[in-house]
Coordinates of C-alpha atoms in Angstrom, one line a residue:
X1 CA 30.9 -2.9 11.6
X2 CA 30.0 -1.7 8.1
X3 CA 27.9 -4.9 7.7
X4 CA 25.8 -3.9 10.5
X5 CA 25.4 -0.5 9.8
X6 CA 24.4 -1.5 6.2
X7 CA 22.2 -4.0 7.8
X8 CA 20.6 -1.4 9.6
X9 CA 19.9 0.9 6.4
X10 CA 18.4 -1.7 4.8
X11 CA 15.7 -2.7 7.2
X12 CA 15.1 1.0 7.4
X13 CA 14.2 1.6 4.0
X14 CA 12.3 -2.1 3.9
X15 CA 10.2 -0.5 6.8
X16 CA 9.7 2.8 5.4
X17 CA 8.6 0.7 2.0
X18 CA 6.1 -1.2 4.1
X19 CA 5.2 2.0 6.1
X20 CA 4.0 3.5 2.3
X21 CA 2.5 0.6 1.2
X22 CA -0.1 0.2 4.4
X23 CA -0.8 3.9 3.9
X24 CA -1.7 3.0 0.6
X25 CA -4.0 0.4 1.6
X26 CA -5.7 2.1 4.4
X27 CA -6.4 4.8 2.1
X28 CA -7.8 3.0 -0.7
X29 CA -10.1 1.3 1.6
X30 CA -11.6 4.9 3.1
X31 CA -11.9 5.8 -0.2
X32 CA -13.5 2.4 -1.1
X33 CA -16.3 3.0 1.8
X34 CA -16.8 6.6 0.4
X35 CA -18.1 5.4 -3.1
X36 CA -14.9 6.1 -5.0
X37 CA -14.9 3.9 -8.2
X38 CA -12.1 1.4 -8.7
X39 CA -10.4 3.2 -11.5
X40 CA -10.3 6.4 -9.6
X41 CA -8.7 5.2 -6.9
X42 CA -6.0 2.8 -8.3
X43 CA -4.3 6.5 -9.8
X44 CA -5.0 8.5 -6.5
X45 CA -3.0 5.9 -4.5
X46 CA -1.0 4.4 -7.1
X47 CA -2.1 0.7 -6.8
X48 CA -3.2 -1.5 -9.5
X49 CA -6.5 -2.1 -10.3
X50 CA -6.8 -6.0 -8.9
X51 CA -5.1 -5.2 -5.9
X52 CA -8.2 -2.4 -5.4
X53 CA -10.7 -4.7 -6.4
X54 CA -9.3 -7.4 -3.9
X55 CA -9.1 -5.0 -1.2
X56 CA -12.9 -4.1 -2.4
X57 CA -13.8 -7.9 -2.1
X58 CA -12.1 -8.3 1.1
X59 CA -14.4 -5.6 2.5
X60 CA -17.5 -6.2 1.3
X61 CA -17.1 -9.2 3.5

């Protein structure tokens, strides 16, 4: 039984983790459509620059 209740931590933190990281994205993208520069929002949301300026090619799409 201690497997599964290991188990079941761990794909509660791995969701949690994922969770953050959408947040993250969505975020970045708001503050991508409000004129934020890339720079200033890869420290707000703690991202690196390429994956900002992906997301940023990805929208202007």
């Amino acid at each position: 039984m201690h497997n599964k209740e290991e188990g079941l931590e761990q794909g509660l933190k791995q969701g949690l983790q994922q969770g953050k990281l959408e947040e993250k994205f969505r975020t970045a993208t708001n503050l991508l459509k409000m004129g934020f520069d890339i720079e200033t929002i890869s420290k707000a949301v703690e991202l690196s620059r390429e994956k900002i300026q992906k997301l940023s090619e990805k929208n202007e799409r």
